[in-house]
Amino acid sequence: MTLLQDSLQENLVVCNIGLPSQELYKINDRSNYFYMLGSMGLASSIGLGLSISIDKNVISIDGDGSVLMNMNTLATIGNRAPSNYTLLIVDNGSYGSTGDQKTFTNEKTSLKEVA
């Protein structure tokens, strides 16, 4: 997150539940950051909705566990393909916010291939 900080400044940022939100907040909280605490799996959907409804660049930061909980959003993002929307998926192979249980990205599921 520290490496991304400079590129996030001018964009609306929607960050998923848990560790990514905590890290982003600790690095440098900004008024254009929206932390999705308590809504696992929805950062990508909310970011997509914002990108469709406003004329501003939107970046959603989501984890592999959250994306796996709401994979239908990937199809919607692909079909709508807004030019002002970026989805960044942090794939650490675990549900970090719920005790680091392994996700299926540790096995045969490849989010790269899904994209």
PDB file of C-alpha atoms in Angstrom:
ATOM      1  CA  MET A   1       0.000   0.000   0.000  1.00  0.00           C
ATOM      2  CA  THR A   2       2.883   2.338   0.702  1.00  0.00           C
ATOM      3  CA  LEU A   3       4.069   1.981  -2.902  1.00  0.00           C
ATOM      4  CA  LEU A   4       0.584   2.779  -4.210  1.00  0.00           C
ATOM      5  CA  GLN A   5       0.023   5.838  -2.040  1.00  0.00           C
ATOM      6  CA  ASP A   6       1.190   8.455  -4.567  1.00  0.00           C
ATOM      7  CA  SER A   7      -0.920   7.052  -7.397  1.00  0.00           C
ATOM      8  CA  LEU A   8      -4.052   6.958  -5.234  1.00  0.00           C
ATOM      9  CA  GLN A   9      -4.091  10.625  -4.245  1.00  0.00           C
ATOM     10  CA  GLU A  10      -6.169  11.983  -7.135  1.00  0.00           C
ATOM     11  CA  ASN A  11      -8.595   9.062  -7.344  1.00  0.00           C
ATOM     12  CA  LEU A  12     -11.638   7.936  -5.432  1.00  0.00           C
ATOM     13  CA  VAL A  13     -10.525   4.785  -3.613  1.00  0.00           C
ATOM     14  CA  VAL A  14     -12.849   2.042  -2.369  1.00  0.00           C
ATOM     15  CA  CYS A  15     -10.980  -0.369  -0.113  1.00  0.00           C
ATOM     16  CA  ASN A  16     -12.280  -3.744   1.036  1.00  0.00           C
ATOM     17  CA  ILE A  17     -12.939  -4.995   4.528  1.00  0.00           C
ATOM     18  CA  GLY A  18     -10.102  -5.746   6.877  1.00  0.00           C
ATOM     19  CA  LEU A  19      -6.362  -5.632   6.459  1.00  0.00           C
ATOM     20  CA  PRO A  20      -6.101  -3.546   3.260  1.00  0.00           C
ATOM     21  CA  SER A  21      -8.370  -0.878   4.783  1.00  0.00           C
ATOM     22  CA  GLN A  22      -6.437  -0.875   8.037  1.00  0.00           C
ATOM     23  CA  GLU A  23      -3.118  -0.550   6.238  1.00  0.00           C
ATOM     24  CA  LEU A  24      -4.322   2.215   3.919  1.00  0.00           C
ATOM     25  CA  TYR A  25      -5.769   4.148   6.867  1.00  0.00           C
ATOM     26  CA  LYS A  26      -2.535   3.878   8.864  1.00  0.00           C
ATOM     27  CA  ILE A  27      -0.366   5.004   5.943  1.00  0.00           C
ATOM     28  CA  ASN A  28      -2.286   8.193   5.220  1.00  0.00           C
ATOM     29  CA  ASP A  29      -6.052   8.537   5.552  1.00  0.00           C
ATOM     30  CA  ARG A  30      -7.628  10.853   2.962  1.00  0.00           C
ATOM     31  CA  SER A  31     -11.118  12.183   2.361  1.00  0.00           C
ATOM     32  CA  ASN A  32     -11.281  10.384  -1.012  1.00  0.00           C
ATOM     33  CA  TYR A  33     -10.775   6.944   0.612  1.00  0.00           C
ATOM     34  CA  PHE A  34     -13.891   4.899   1.380  1.00  0.00           C
ATOM     35  CA  TYR A  35     -13.289   1.963   3.714  1.00  0.00           C
ATOM     36  CA  MET A  36     -15.753  -0.899   3.299  1.00  0.00           C
ATOM     37  CA  LEU A  37     -15.697  -2.145   6.868  1.00  0.00           C
ATOM     38  CA  GLY A  38     -18.273  -4.840   7.555  1.00  0.00           C
ATOM     39  CA  SER A  39     -19.184  -5.564   3.935  1.00  0.00           C
ATOM     40  CA  MET A  40     -17.013  -8.412   2.743  1.00  0.00           C
ATOM     41  CA  GLY A  41     -17.160  -8.935  -1.007  1.00  0.00           C
ATOM     42  CA  LEU A  42     -18.672  -5.596  -2.008  1.00  0.00           C
ATOM     43  CA  ALA A  43     -15.777  -3.184  -2.639  1.00  0.00           C
ATOM     44  CA  SER A  44     -15.573  -4.136  -6.316  1.00  0.00           C
ATOM     45  CA  SER A  45     -19.347  -3.697  -6.759  1.00  0.00           C
ATOM     46  CA  ILE A  46     -19.440  -0.333  -5.015  1.00  0.00           C
ATOM     47  CA  GLY A  47     -16.412   0.876  -6.969  1.00  0.00           C
ATOM     48  CA  LEU A  48     -18.056  -0.166 -10.228  1.00  0.00           C
ATOM     49  CA  GLY A  49     -21.259   1.653  -9.319  1.00  0.00           C
ATOM     50  CA  LEU A  50     -19.353   4.811  -8.472  1.00  0.00           C
ATOM     51  CA  SER A  51     -17.368   4.687 -11.711  1.00  0.00           C
ATOM     52  CA  ILE A  52     -20.579   4.431 -13.728  1.00  0.00           C
ATOM     53  CA  SER A  53     -22.303   7.251 -11.867  1.00  0.00           C
ATOM     54  CA  ILE A  54     -19.549   9.882 -11.541  1.00  0.00           C
ATOM     55  CA  ASP A  55     -16.950  11.372 -13.865  1.00  0.00           C
ATOM     56  CA  LYS A  56     -13.914  10.595 -11.732  1.00  0.00           C
ATOM     57  CA  ASN A  57     -11.323   7.820 -11.687  1.00  0.00           C
ATOM     58  CA  VAL A  58     -12.207   5.078  -9.211  1.00  0.00           C
ATOM     59  CA  ILE A  59      -9.838   2.451  -7.845  1.00  0.00           C
ATOM     60  CA  SER A  60     -11.165  -0.497  -5.856  1.00  0.00           C
ATOM     61  CA  ILE A  61      -8.703  -2.434  -3.737  1.00  0.00           C
ATOM     62  CA  ASP A  62     -10.041  -5.882  -2.980  1.00  0.00           C
ATOM     63  CA  GLY A  63      -8.690  -9.128  -1.609  1.00  0.00           C
ATOM     64  CA  ASP A  64      -8.912 -12.587  -3.104  1.00  0.00           C
ATOM     65  CA  GLY A  65     -11.312 -13.766  -0.397  1.00  0.00           C
ATOM     66  CA  SER A  66     -13.698 -10.893  -1.015  1.00  0.00           C
ATOM     67  CA  VAL A  67     -13.563 -11.307  -4.784  1.00  0.00           C
ATOM     68  CA  LEU A  68     -14.271 -15.032  -4.454  1.00  0.00           C
ATOM     69  CA  MET A  69     -17.384 -14.180  -2.425  1.00  0.00           C
ATOM     70  CA  ASN A  70     -18.745 -11.966  -5.215  1.00  0.00           C
ATOM     71  CA  MET A  71     -17.326 -13.256  -8.494  1.00  0.00           C
ATOM     72  CA  ASN A  72     -20.408 -12.241 -10.475  1.00  0.00           C
ATOM     73  CA  THR A  73     -19.184  -8.665 -10.189  1.00  0.00           C
ATOM     74  CA  LEU A  74     -16.177  -9.555 -12.349  1.00  0.00           C
ATOM     75  CA  ALA A  75     -18.519 -10.429 -15.214  1.00  0.00           C
ATOM     76  CA  THR A  76     -20.371  -7.139 -14.774  1.00  0.00           C
ATOM     77  CA  ILE A  77     -17.107  -5.178 -14.691  1.00  0.00           C
ATOM     78  CA  GLY A  78     -15.982  -6.959 -17.858  1.00  0.00           C
ATOM     79  CA  ASN A  79     -19.240  -6.222 -19.666  1.00  0.00           C
ATOM     80  CA  ARG A  80     -19.534  -2.579 -18.579  1.00  0.00           C
ATOM     81  CA  ALA A  81     -15.774  -1.935 -18.881  1.00  0.00           C
ATOM     82  CA  PRO A  82     -15.789   1.658 -17.614  1.00  0.00           C
ATOM     83  CA  SER A  83     -12.583   3.429 -18.645  1.00  0.00           C
ATOM     84  CA  ASN A  84     -12.411   5.253 -15.301  1.00  0.00           C
ATOM     85  CA  TYR A  85     -12.427   2.081 -13.172  1.00  0.00           C
ATOM     86  CA  THR A  86      -9.510   0.002 -11.917  1.00  0.00           C
ATOM     87  CA  LEU A  87      -9.857  -3.097  -9.758  1.00  0.00           C
ATOM     88  CA  LEU A  88      -6.710  -4.061  -7.866  1.00  0.00           C
ATOM     89  CA  ILE A  89      -6.893  -7.527  -6.306  1.00  0.00           C
ATOM     90  CA  VAL A  90      -4.479  -8.361  -3.500  1.00  0.00           C
ATOM     91  CA  ASP A  91      -4.177 -12.155  -3.618  1.00  0.00           C
ATOM     92  CA  ASN A  92      -2.514 -13.410  -0.460  1.00  0.00           C
ATOM     93  CA  GLY A  93      -4.261 -16.783  -0.614  1.00  0.00           C
ATOM     94  CA  SER A  94      -6.223 -16.283   2.584  1.00  0.00           C
ATOM     95  CA  TYR A  95      -9.233 -14.719   4.237  1.00  0.00           C
ATOM     96  CA  GLY A  96      -7.021 -12.370   6.235  1.00  0.00           C
ATOM     97  CA  SER A  97      -9.801 -10.701   8.208  1.00  0.00           C
ATOM     98  CA  THR A  98     -11.349 -13.911   9.484  1.00  0.00           C
ATOM     99  CA  GLY A  99      -8.327 -15.853  10.685  1.00  0.00           C
ATOM    100  CA  ASP A 100      -6.202 -16.489   7.597  1.00  0.00           C
ATOM    101  CA  GLN A 101      -8.119 -19.512   6.359  1.00  0.00           C
ATOM    102  CA  LYS A 102      -6.866 -20.523   2.920  1.00  0.00           C
ATOM    103  CA  THR A 103      -8.829 -19.437  -0.139  1.00  0.00           C
ATOM    104  CA  PHE A 104      -9.208 -21.497  -3.302  1.00  0.00           C
ATOM    105  CA  THR A 105      -6.520 -19.357  -4.942  1.00  0.00           C
ATOM    106  CA  ASN A 106      -4.130 -21.636  -3.026  1.00  0.00           C
ATOM    107  CA  GLU A 107      -5.454 -24.529  -5.072  1.00  0.00           C
ATOM    108  CA  LYS A 108      -6.793 -24.515  -8.649  1.00  0.00           C
ATOM    109  CA  THR A 109      -8.603 -21.172  -8.832  1.00  0.00           C
ATOM    110  CA  SER A 110      -6.653 -18.485 -10.694  1.00  0.00           C
ATOM    111  CA  LEU A 111      -8.057 -14.964 -10.516  1.00  0.00           C
ATOM    112  CA  LYS A 112      -5.680 -14.050 -13.338  1.00  0.00           C
ATOM    113  CA  GLU A 113      -7.366 -16.595 -15.599  1.00  0.00           C
ATOM    114  CA  VAL A 114     -10.826 -15.435 -14.514  1.00  0.00           C
ATOM    115  CA  ALA A 115      -9.913 -11.854 -15.428  1.00  0.00           C
TER     116      ALA A 115
END
